[in-house]
Amino acid sequence: MHPPSPISHGEQFVKSIYDALVSSPQWKDTLFILTFDEAGGFGDHVPPPVNVPAGDSYAYQEKVFATGEIATFDFTRLGVRVPTFLISPWVDAGVVEHDGKNNGGVYTHTSIIKFLKNLWNLDADLTPRTAWSATFEHLIRDSPRGPSTTTSASPVQTTAGGKIEQSSAGVLQTSTVHMSGPPTSVPSPQTGTTGQSYNGNKNAPNYNAPQGQYTDSPKNVLNSASTFSFGGLLLLILAI
């Protein structure tokens, strides 16, 4: 869902999922989380946080083409920000949140994992990064809102020349939080021992997986979850 591919294709995919959920009898008990795996090449004027806990003790190494030096990345800094949408009758409409209320206020993809950990009362955090990331349970209402009367707009298709004729932003009743995405995309996961360094892309572990967090009252217990991916989009649908 970013250049050079037509953005409208991703918009149409999101609309189809949203419309299917809203028209379902289960919508009243659903939380739809929409985020992105990375920034799609777009810049960000806000410097990413540094000195954050890494997910594990692995490091990534690769030769710098210009100098021939070996650069080491230990995953103690975040990447650029990505938008994240919480879409549900259980969130207030039109809320935009930049910082969380706990754990230093920094949202990451791992915030979704921690959200699920808290919701299901799991015993321990999966990683130090999970323990560190802010949670967003305070955005969940004690009771659902009434049915929305707003109709989501249809995405505008690109022309033959690849141009979009007009703005095609859909109208969604959402709360929005800003999460920091992973700093780089690397290939498929590999096994290794604690403290091992990975040299070159072919041996790099996959740090591009969706991660996250949440907590709520006992009555809002998730019964099921589904995930989808499409051109950089990460979609998580929860029954609450």
Backbone as CSV, one residue per row, in Angstrom:
resi,resn,N_x,N_y,N_z,CA_x,CA_y,CA_z,C_x,C_y,C_z
1,MET,0.837,-1.201,0.000,0.000,0.000,0.000,0.870,1.248,0.000
2,HIS,1.911,1.262,-0.813,2.759,2.437,-0.942,3.423,2.396,-2.313
3,PRO,3.920,3.529,-2.806,4.560,3.563,-4.115,5.663,2.511,-4.194
4,PRO,5.865,1.905,-5.384,5.250,2.247,-6.675,3.911,1.567,-6.935
5,SER,3.397,0.770,-6.015,2.098,0.126,-6.216,0.975,1.139,-6.026
6,PRO,-0.170,0.943,-6.677,-1.305,1.864,-6.511,-1.834,1.829,-5.077
7,ILE,-1.856,2.961,-4.416,-2.337,3.039,-3.039,-3.812,2.676,-2.957
8,SER,-4.553,2.951,-4.021,-5.995,2.697,-3.999,-6.318,1.218,-3.823
9,HIS,-5.415,0.325,-4.247,-5.658,-1.103,-4.067,-5.699,-1.455,-2.581
10,GLY,-4.771,-0.899,-1.826,-4.775,-1.120,-0.388,-5.974,-0.490,0.275
11,GLU,-6.360,0.700,-0.190,-7.539,1.362,0.372,-8.796,0.531,0.138
12,GLN,-8.905,-0.046,-1.051,-10.070,-0.864,-1.359,-10.095,-2.118,-0.488
13,PHE,-8.923,-2.686,-0.230,-8.837,-3.857,0.637,-9.299,-3.519,2.056
14,VAL,-8.824,-2.394,2.583,-9.230,-1.974,3.927,-10.730,-1.727,3.980
15,LYS,-11.266,-1.056,2.953,-12.702,-0.779,2.925,-13.514,-2.071,2.903
16,SER,-13.059,-3.060,2.145,-13.814,-4.309,2.066,-13.853,-5.016,3.419
17,ILE,-12.731,-4.993,4.147,-12.697,-5.598,5.477,-13.586,-4.812,6.437
18,TYR,-13.460,-3.485,6.397,-14.249,-2.628,7.292,-15.743,-2.800,7.043
19,ASP,-16.153,-2.758,5.780,-17.578,-2.894,5.461,-18.118,-4.256,5.889
20,ALA,-17.315,-5.308,5.710,-17.749,-6.644,6.115,-17.931,-6.726,7.624
21,LEU,-17.022,-6.096,8.361,-17.128,-6.123,9.817,-18.329,-5.331,10.311
22,VAL,-18.514,-4.123,9.771,-19.597,-3.254,10.233,-20.962,-3.876,9.949
23,SER,-21.078,-4.609,8.854,-22.357,-5.222,8.496,-22.594,-6.556,9.207
24,SER,-21.625,-7.006,9.990,-21.745,-8.294,10.674,-22.441,-8.130,12.024
25,PRO,-23.216,-9.130,12.452,-23.813,-9.085,13.794,-22.757,-9.058,14.901
26,GLN,-21.541,-9.510,14.580,-20.476,-9.528,15.577,-19.767,-8.186,15.735
27,TRP,-20.126,-7.188,14.921,-19.429,-5.904,14.973,-19.493,-5.276,16.359
28,LYS,-20.600,-5.446,17.057,-20.774,-4.826,18.374,-19.775,-5.360,19.393
29,ASP,-19.121,-6.480,19.085,-18.147,-7.088,19.992,-16.769,-7.199,19.351
30,THR,-16.465,-6.300,18.414,-15.239,-6.422,17.622,-14.333,-5.212,17.800
31,LEU,-13.034,-5.462,17.869,-12.005,-4.425,17.795,-11.142,-4.728,16.578
32,PHE,-11.072,-3.781,15.644,-10.308,-3.909,14.405,-9.077,-3.019,14.535
33,ILE,-7.880,-3.617,14.554,-6.624,-2.870,14.650,-5.956,-2.874,13.286
34,LEU,-5.682,-1.694,12.754,-5.060,-1.543,11.441,-3.765,-0.768,11.615
35,THR,-2.652,-1.343,11.176,-1.376,-0.642,11.238,-0.542,-1.030,10.019
36,PHE,0.714,-0.623,9.980,1.597,-0.849,8.839,2.899,-1.468,9.335
37,ASP,3.503,-2.318,8.487,4.727,-2.984,8.928,5.928,-2.056,8.886
38,GLU,5.891,-1.023,8.071,6.967,-0.032,8.013,6.440,1.209,7.319
39,ALA,7.303,2.216,7.130,6.849,3.532,6.690,6.715,3.664,5.179
40,GLY,7.034,2.635,4.414,6.851,2.685,2.972,7.773,3.642,2.244
41,GLY,8.884,4.015,2.864,9.826,4.924,2.222,9.555,6.392,2.473
42,PHE,8.457,6.708,3.157,8.156,8.104,3.469,9.015,8.573,4.642
43,GLY,9.420,9.839,4.617,10.262,10.390,5.664,9.477,10.769,6.904
44,ASP,10.187,11.041,7.975,9.586,11.466,9.238,10.502,12.507,9.863
45,HIS,9.947,13.671,10.213,10.762,14.738,10.782,11.094,14.508,12.249
46,VAL,10.455,13.521,12.892,10.693,13.236,14.309,11.759,12.149,14.435
47,PRO,12.874,12.434,15.121,13.909,11.405,15.275,13.381,10.213,16.069
48,PRO,13.695,8.992,15.655,13.243,7.810,16.401,13.888,7.740,17.781
49,PRO,13.177,7.206,18.771,13.769,7.023,20.110,14.972,6.087,20.061
50,VAL,15.935,6.354,20.935,17.130,5.514,21.039,17.243,4.978,22.464
51,ASN,18.181,4.077,22.669,18.421,3.471,23.981,17.170,2.791,24.532
52,VAL,16.448,2.110,23.658,15.270,1.358,24.082,15.660,-0.116,24.216
53,PRO,14.956,-0.886,25.037,15.304,-2.303,25.181,15.125,-3.060,23.868
54,ALA,16.096,-3.861,23.526,15.980,-4.711,22.341,15.082,-5.899,22.657
55,GLY,14.551,-6.503,21.604,13.695,-7.654,21.810,14.442,-8.871,22.320
56,ASP,15.735,-8.972,21.970,16.570,-10.076,22.439,18.018,-9.618,22.352
57,SER,18.950,-10.527,22.480,20.363,-10.160,22.506,21.042,-10.299,21.149
58,TYR,20.283,-10.554,20.095,20.869,-10.665,18.768,21.248,-9.289,18.222
59,ALA,22.252,-9.259,17.374,22.654,-8.050,16.668,22.737,-8.374,15.181
60,TYR,22.704,-7.322,14.359,22.759,-7.501,12.908,23.977,-6.761,12.370
61,GLN,24.752,-7.408,11.532,25.952,-6.818,10.969,25.920,-6.885,9.452
62,GLU,26.445,-5.825,8.838,26.542,-5.806,7.379,27.636,-4.829,6.974
63,LYS,28.297,-5.121,5.865,29.366,-4.254,5.376,28.783,-2.994,4.749
64,VAL,29.354,-1.839,5.105,28.956,-0.560,4.523,29.618,-0.431,3.157
65,PHE,28.813,-0.260,2.109,29.340,-0.271,0.744,30.372,0.831,0.524
66,ALA,30.105,2.036,1.028,30.974,3.178,0.729,32.337,3.071,1.403
67,THR,32.402,2.493,2.608,33.645,2.491,3.377,34.249,1.109,3.568
68,GLY,33.461,0.068,3.368,33.946,-1.276,3.616,33.927,-1.675,5.079
69,GLU,33.503,-0.772,5.950,33.443,-1.075,7.378,32.253,-1.987,7.686
70,ILE,32.342,-2.692,8.793,31.253,-3.539,9.260,30.403,-2.737,10.246
71,ALA,29.148,-2.525,9.894,28.228,-1.804,10.773,27.417,-2.809,11.583
72,THR,27.224,-2.512,12.857,26.458,-3.387,13.747,25.217,-2.660,14.231
73,PHE,24.081,-3.305,14.112,22.824,-2.752,14.612,22.295,-3.685,15.694
74,ASP,22.080,-3.144,16.901,21.689,-3.985,18.032,20.220,-3.821,18.420
75,PHE,19.441,-3.131,17.596,17.994,-2.993,17.791,17.632,-2.254,19.078
76,THR,18.505,-1.326,19.515,18.190,-0.508,20.686,17.684,0.876,20.285
77,ARG,17.255,1.028,19.066,16.561,2.238,18.619,15.367,1.801,17.785
78,LEU,14.380,2.692,17.694,13.179,2.397,16.927,13.287,2.978,15.532
79,GLY,12.332,2.622,14.686,12.264,3.173,13.346,11.318,4.359,13.289
80,VAL,11.013,4.819,12.082,10.114,5.964,11.929,8.695,5.557,12.301
81,ARG,7.866,6.545,12.567,6.511,6.280,13.043,5.609,5.751,11.928
82,VAL,4.632,4.963,12.328,3.599,4.474,11.412,2.238,4.721,12.048
83,PRO,1.212,5.005,11.249,-0.131,5.203,11.820,-0.751,3.882,12.226
84,THR,-1.573,3.929,13.249,-2.300,2.751,13.725,-3.716,3.173,14.082
85,PHE,-4.694,2.390,13.646,-6.104,2.715,13.876,-6.751,1.652,14.756
86,LEU,-7.476,2.093,15.774,-8.334,1.225,16.573,-9.764,1.527,16.153
87,ILE,-10.413,0.575,15.502,-11.733,0.790,14.904,-12.718,-0.142,15.587
88,SER,-13.687,0.438,16.297,-14.583,-0.392,17.092,-15.668,0.464,17.729
89,PRO,-16.834,-0.117,18.026,-17.807,0.587,18.859,-17.282,0.824,20.274
90,TRP,-16.193,0.140,20.634,-15.636,0.246,21.977,-14.580,1.332,22.099
91,VAL,-14.360,2.134,21.046,-13.461,3.284,21.131,-14.233,4.531,20.741
92,ASP,-13.824,5.683,21.301,-14.460,6.946,20.949,-14.039,7.370,19.550
93,ALA,-14.929,8.032,18.843,-14.644,8.495,17.483,-13.759,9.738,17.517
94,GLY,-12.864,9.842,16.545,-12.098,11.060,16.337,-10.984,11.320,17.324
95,VAL,-10.568,10.352,18.107,-9.497,10.535,19.086,-8.148,10.304,18.408
96,VAL,-7.217,11.234,18.601,-5.857,11.078,18.083,-4.896,11.142,19.266
97,GLU,-4.083,10.132,19.421,-3.156,10.063,20.558,-1.744,9.842,20.049
98,HIS,-0.828,10.707,20.488,0.571,10.590,20.079,1.392,9.776,21.078
99,ASP,1.083,9.924,22.361,1.849,9.256,23.408,0.922,8.486,24.331
100,GLY,1.420,7.362,24.838,0.645,6.558,25.763,0.645,7.130,27.167
101,LYS,-0.049,6.450,28.071,-0.197,6.922,29.441,0.718,6.192,30.416
102,ASN,1.425,5.174,29.971,2.269,4.406,30.888,3.542,3.957,30.185
103,ASN,4.470,3.422,30.967,5.731,2.874,30.436,6.486,3.873,29.564
104,GLY,6.486,5.145,29.942,7.196,6.158,29.184,6.430,6.705,28.005
105,GLY,5.289,6.122,27.683,4.408,6.671,26.663,4.757,6.352,25.231
106,VAL,5.764,5.513,24.966,6.166,5.223,23.588,5.440,3.974,23.094
107,TYR,4.655,4.156,22.037,3.995,3.018,21.400,4.931,2.385,20.372
108,THR,4.929,1.068,20.303,5.637,0.343,19.252,4.706,-0.747,18.733
109,HIS,5.122,-1.466,17.693,4.335,-2.618,17.261,4.152,-3.611,18.414
110,THR,5.133,-3.651,19.294,5.065,-4.561,20.428,3.955,-4.182,21.398
111,SER,3.436,-2.966,21.294,2.315,-2.560,22.139,1.104,-3.461,21.924
112,ILE,0.932,-3.981,20.722,-0.207,-4.864,20.450,-0.017,-6.195,21.166
113,ILE,1.219,-6.711,21.187,1.498,-7.949,21.904,1.233,-7.765,23.395
114,LYS,1.683,-6.628,23.939,1.463,-6.414,25.365,-0.020,-6.223,25.662
115,PHE,-0.740,-5.609,24.753,-2.187,-5.473,24.878,-2.845,-6.845,25.035
116,LEU,-2.460,-7.780,24.187,-3.013,-9.130,24.258,-2.536,-9.855,25.513
117,LYS,-1.287,-9.623,25.896,-0.752,-10.251,27.114,-1.552,-9.815,28.328
118,ASN,-1.831,-8.526,28.436,-2.594,-8.024,29.573,-4.043,-8.487,29.519
119,LEU,-4.606,-8.482,28.322,-6.006,-8.866,28.175,-6.243,-10.313,28.581
120,TRP,-5.333,-11.181,28.185,-5.476,-12.606,28.482,-4.798,-13.006,29.793
121,ASN,-4.279,-11.999,30.535,-3.649,-12.262,31.832,-2.525,-13.296,31.736
122,LEU,-1.691,-13.153,30.714,-0.542,-14.041,30.574,0.492,-13.724,31.655
123,ASP,1.281,-14.699,32.016,2.135,-14.571,33.190,3.302,-13.612,33.006
124,ALA,3.902,-13.579,31.828,5.125,-12.805,31.662,5.171,-12.174,30.283
125,ASP,5.933,-11.062,30.168,6.148,-10.440,28.868,7.050,-11.329,28.019
126,LEU,6.816,-11.318,26.707,7.591,-12.170,25.814,9.040,-11.728,25.715
127,THR,9.271,-10.408,25.692,10.618,-9.868,25.526,10.759,-8.602,26.360
128,PRO,11.989,-8.108,26.572,12.173,-6.814,27.236,11.481,-5.670,26.487
129,ARG,11.434,-5.732,25.167,10.739,-4.694,24.398,9.243,-4.716,24.690
130,THR,8.666,-5.904,24.831,7.253,-6.005,25.167,6.974,-5.368,26.521
131,ALA,7.827,-5.638,27.499,7.639,-5.076,28.837,7.761,-3.560,28.823
132,TRP,8.586,-3.014,27.940,8.875,-1.583,27.909,7.804,-0.778,27.190
133,SER,7.148,-1.333,26.207,6.236,-0.576,25.344,4.980,-0.128,26.085
134,ALA,4.476,1.042,25.706,3.251,1.575,26.308,2.040,0.753,25.881
135,THR,0.999,0.788,26.697,-0.239,0.087,26.382,-1.358,1.091,26.130
136,PHE,-2.427,0.646,25.467,-3.491,1.583,25.087,-4.867,1.147,25.565
137,GLU,-4.937,0.412,26.670,-6.236,-0.035,27.161,-7.133,1.110,27.604
138,HIS,-6.532,2.263,27.944,-7.339,3.403,28.381,-8.200,3.969,27.250
139,LEU,-7.922,3.583,26.008,-8.739,4.047,24.885,-10.006,3.218,24.700
140,ILE,-10.117,2.106,25.408,-11.287,1.238,25.289,-12.367,1.695,26.266
141,ARG,-13.565,1.876,25.772,-14.694,2.334,26.569,-15.205,1.233,27.505
142,ASP,-15.977,1.655,28.514,-16.635,0.696,29.398,-17.881,0.098,28.757
143,SER,-18.416,0.794,27.759,-19.598,0.298,27.047,-19.493,0.739,25.591
144,PRO,-20.123,0.023,24.668,-20.009,0.375,23.246,-20.810,1.617,22.897
145,ARG,-20.351,2.324,21.871,-21.104,3.455,21.323,-22.297,2.938,20.529
146,GLY,-23.200,3.847,20.184,-24.317,3.492,19.323,-23.858,3.264,17.900
147,PRO,-24.707,2.690,17.058,-24.342,2.427,15.659,-23.940,3.704,14.930
148,SER,-22.918,3.603,14.088,-22.476,4.746,13.296,-23.431,4.990,12.137
149,THR,-23.697,6.256,11.862,-24.550,6.621,10.724,-23.721,7.085,9.533
150,THR,-22.392,7.005,9.647,-21.492,7.460,8.590,-21.207,6.331,7.605
151,THR,-21.254,6.648,6.319,-20.931,5.682,5.270,-19.500,5.906,4.803
152,SER,-18.708,4.857,4.764,-17.322,5.001,4.333,-17.258,5.255,2.838
153,ALA,-16.365,6.156,2.445,-16.218,6.509,1.034,-15.535,5.386,0.267
154,SER,-15.846,5.290,-1.024,-15.188,4.306,-1.881,-13.864,4.864,-2.380
155,PRO,-12.765,4.110,-2.275,-11.477,4.587,-2.777,-11.540,4.901,-4.266
156,VAL,-10.835,5.941,-4.672,-10.779,6.336,-6.075,-9.677,5.546,-6.762
157,GLN,-10.005,4.887,-7.862,-9.024,4.092,-8.590,-8.058,4.994,-9.352
158,THR,-6.851,4.499,-9.563,-5.863,5.249,-10.313,-6.208,5.244,-11.794
159,THR,-5.750,6.264,-12.502,-5.956,6.350,-13.941,-4.918,5.492,-14.653
160,ALA,-5.028,5.439,-15.971,-4.093,4.638,-16.766,-2.663,5.111,-16.575
161,GLY,-2.497,6.415,-16.313,-1.158,6.954,-16.110,-0.656,6.808,-14.692
162,GLY,-1.438,6.173,-13.834,-1.005,5.957,-12.464,-1.346,7.088,-11.527
163,LYS,-2.093,8.103,-11.992,-2.426,9.234,-11.148,-3.762,9.002,-10.443
164,ILE,-3.870,9.516,-9.238,-5.122,9.453,-8.502,-5.879,10.754,-8.751
165,GLU,-7.131,10.631,-9.185,-7.875,11.793,-9.629,-8.330,12.691,-8.482
166,GLN,-8.546,12.139,-7.295,-8.987,12.954,-6.173,-8.652,12.235,-4.884
167,SER,-8.785,12.963,-3.759,-8.537,12.354,-2.463,-9.513,11.223,-2.222
168,SER,-9.013,10.118,-1.640,-9.874,8.958,-1.467,-9.878,8.458,-0.028
169,ALA,-9.687,9.365,0.920,-9.673,8.944,2.320,-11.052,8.494,2.755
170,GLY,-11.153,7.280,3.295,-12.426,6.767,3.789,-12.783,7.406,5.119
171,VAL,-14.054,7.411,5.447,-14.534,7.973,6.700,-14.728,6.826,7.684
172,LEU,-13.896,6.750,8.719,-13.965,5.674,9.694,-14.130,6.256,11.090
173,GLN,-14.934,5.603,11.907,-15.078,5.982,13.304,-13.942,5.308,14.064
174,THR,-12.880,6.041,14.344,-11.679,5.414,14.879,-11.034,6.245,15.967
175,SER,-10.157,5.606,16.701,-9.137,6.270,17.492,-7.803,5.959,16.829
176,THR,-6.877,6.919,16.838,-5.601,6.752,16.166,-4.465,6.909,17.158
177,VAL,-3.503,5.998,17.136,-2.310,6.121,17.944,-1.110,6.077,17.016
178,HIS,-0.011,6.716,17.430,1.206,6.736,16.631,2.192,5.729,17.202
179,MET,2.558,4.737,16.402,3.520,3.727,16.820,4.801,3.892,16.018
180,SER,5.917,3.509,16.615,7.189,3.510,15.908,7.389,2.165,15.244
181,GLY,7.676,2.198,13.951,7.847,0.968,13.200,9.247,0.416,13.334
182,PRO,9.461,-0.803,12.828,10.797,-1.393,12.867,11.752,-0.585,12.007
183,PRO,13.038,-0.494,12.380,13.977,0.364,11.673,14.389,-0.158,10.315
184,THR,14.187,-1.429,10.034,14.604,-1.969,8.751,13.840,-3.250,8.471
185,SER,13.748,-3.624,7.221,13.147,-4.902,6.844,14.262,-5.884,6.524
186,VAL,14.225,-7.054,7.152,15.247,-8.059,6.932,14.585,-9.392,6.653
187,PRO,15.311,-10.350,6.053,14.695,-11.582,5.574,14.198,-12.526,6.656
188,SER,13.904,-13.759,6.209,13.228,-14.748,7.036,14.019,-15.105,8.288
189,PRO,13.302,-15.557,9.348,13.970,-15.839,10.618,14.925,-17.019,10.547
190,GLN,15.997,-16.918,11.321,16.964,-17.998,11.434,17.150,-18.324,12.912
191,THR,17.607,-19.514,13.216,17.866,-19.879,14.595,19.302,-19.557,14.955
192,GLY,19.555,-19.382,16.249,20.906,-19.098,16.690,20.967,-19.100,18.200
193,THR,22.157,-18.965,18.760,22.318,-18.963,20.202,22.243,-17.547,20.734
194,THR,21.962,-17.408,22.011,21.872,-16.097,22.638,23.192,-15.357,22.494
195,GLY,23.110,-14.099,22.087,24.295,-13.280,21.941,24.958,-13.380,20.587
196,GLN,24.459,-14.214,19.711,25.064,-14.393,18.391,24.811,-13.182,17.508
197,SER,25.806,-12.807,16.699,25.640,-11.754,15.714,25.356,-12.376,14.360
198,TYR,24.483,-11.729,13.582,24.155,-12.213,12.246,24.891,-11.353,11.225
199,ASN,25.599,-11.979,10.297,26.408,-11.266,9.325,25.782,-11.366,7.947
200,GLY,25.336,-10.225,7.410,24.756,-10.213,6.074,23.279,-10.530,6.078
201,ASN,22.604,-10.094,5.037,21.154,-10.252,4.967,20.699,-11.703,5.011
202,LYS,21.438,-12.615,4.417,20.956,-13.990,4.284,20.778,-14.678,5.633
203,ASN,21.453,-14.177,6.674,21.343,-14.800,7.986,20.596,-13.932,8.996
204,ALA,20.006,-12.847,8.530,19.381,-11.919,9.473,18.067,-12.462,9.990
205,PRO,17.811,-12.329,11.302,16.499,-12.725,11.829,15.431,-11.760,11.373
206,ASN,14.213,-12.202,11.345,13.109,-11.376,10.871,12.566,-10.515,12.000
207,TYR,12.830,-9.211,11.965,12.299,-8.275,12.945,11.157,-7.463,12.349
208,ASN,10.543,-7.983,11.284,9.478,-7.256,10.610,8.107,-7.838,10.943
209,ALA,8.013,-8.645,12.009,6.741,-9.254,12.384,5.916,-8.284,13.207
210,PRO,4.590,-8.336,13.089,3.745,-7.453,13.890,3.855,-7.802,15.361
211,GLN,3.843,-6.786,16.208,3.904,-6.979,17.639,2.906,-6.036,18.308
212,GLY,2.567,-6.188,19.584,1.586,-5.318,20.206,1.129,-5.541,21.638
213,GLN,0.014,-4.866,22.151,-0.425,-4.878,23.566,-1.888,-4.471,23.840
214,TYR,-2.471,-4.815,25.006,-3.774,-4.272,25.486,-4.287,-4.881,26.788
215,THR,-5.086,-4.131,27.545,-5.736,-4.633,28.762,-7.118,-4.041,28.884
216,ASP,-8.069,-4.780,29.438,-9.420,-4.257,29.630,-10.081,-5.001,30.773
217,SER,-11.332,-4.628,31.095,-12.062,-5.256,32.183,-12.386,-6.707,31.839
218,PRO,-12.659,-7.559,32.852,-12.877,-8.987,32.601,-14.003,-9.286,31.621
219,LYS,-15.000,-8.393,31.534,-16.126,-8.688,30.650,-15.738,-8.620,29.183
220,ASN,-14.635,-7.905,28.871,-14.218,-7.748,27.484,-13.079,-8.712,27.171
221,VAL,-13.344,-9.980,27.249,-12.327,-11.002,26.999,-12.390,-11.423,25.537
222,LEU,-11.243,-11.438,24.891,-11.203,-11.819,23.485,-11.445,-13.313,23.329
223,ASN,-12.330,-13.662,22.427,-12.617,-15.063,22.145,-11.872,-15.568,20.918
224,SER,-11.549,-14.669,19.993,-10.872,-15.095,18.776,-10.140,-13.914,18.167
225,ALA,-9.205,-14.211,17.273,-8.458,-13.164,16.587,-8.087,-13.647,15.196
226,SER,-8.127,-12.739,14.220,-7.723,-13.040,12.854,-6.744,-11.974,12.395
227,THR,-5.744,-12.349,11.604,-4.786,-11.396,11.079,-4.742,-11.473,9.556
228,PHE,-4.500,-10.317,8.928,-4.368,-10.232,7.479,-3.172,-9.335,7.174
229,SER,-2.558,-9.520,6.010,-1.515,-8.608,5.559,-1.723,-8.324,4.080
230,PHE,-1.382,-7.104,3.672,-1.572,-6.710,2.280,-0.675,-5.515,2.009
231,GLY,0.388,-5.713,1.236,1.227,-4.616,0.786,1.682,-3.681,1.887
232,GLY,2.131,-4.208,3.015,2.589,-3.370,4.110,1.566,-3.173,5.200
233,LEU,0.292,-3.479,4.931,-0.755,-3.371,5.941,-0.720,-4.575,6.870
234,LEU,-0.980,-4.338,8.135,-1.154,-5.411,9.102,-2.504,-5.208,9.768
235,LEU,-3.396,-6.180,9.643,-4.749,-6.064,10.165,-4.968,-7.136,11.221
236,LEU,-5.469,-6.736,12.387,-5.789,-7.665,13.466,-7.234,-7.434,13.877
237,ILE,-8.046,-8.479,13.784,-9.466,-8.390,14.118,-9.717,-9.224,15.363
238,LEU,-10.213,-8.588,16.425,-10.409,-9.237,17.709,-11.876,-9.235,18.080
239,ALA,-12.355,-10.344,18.611,-13.708,-10.417,19.154,-13.633,-10.151,20.647
240,ILE,-14.292,-9.092,21.117,-14.195,-8.717,22.527,-15.525,-8.914,23.231
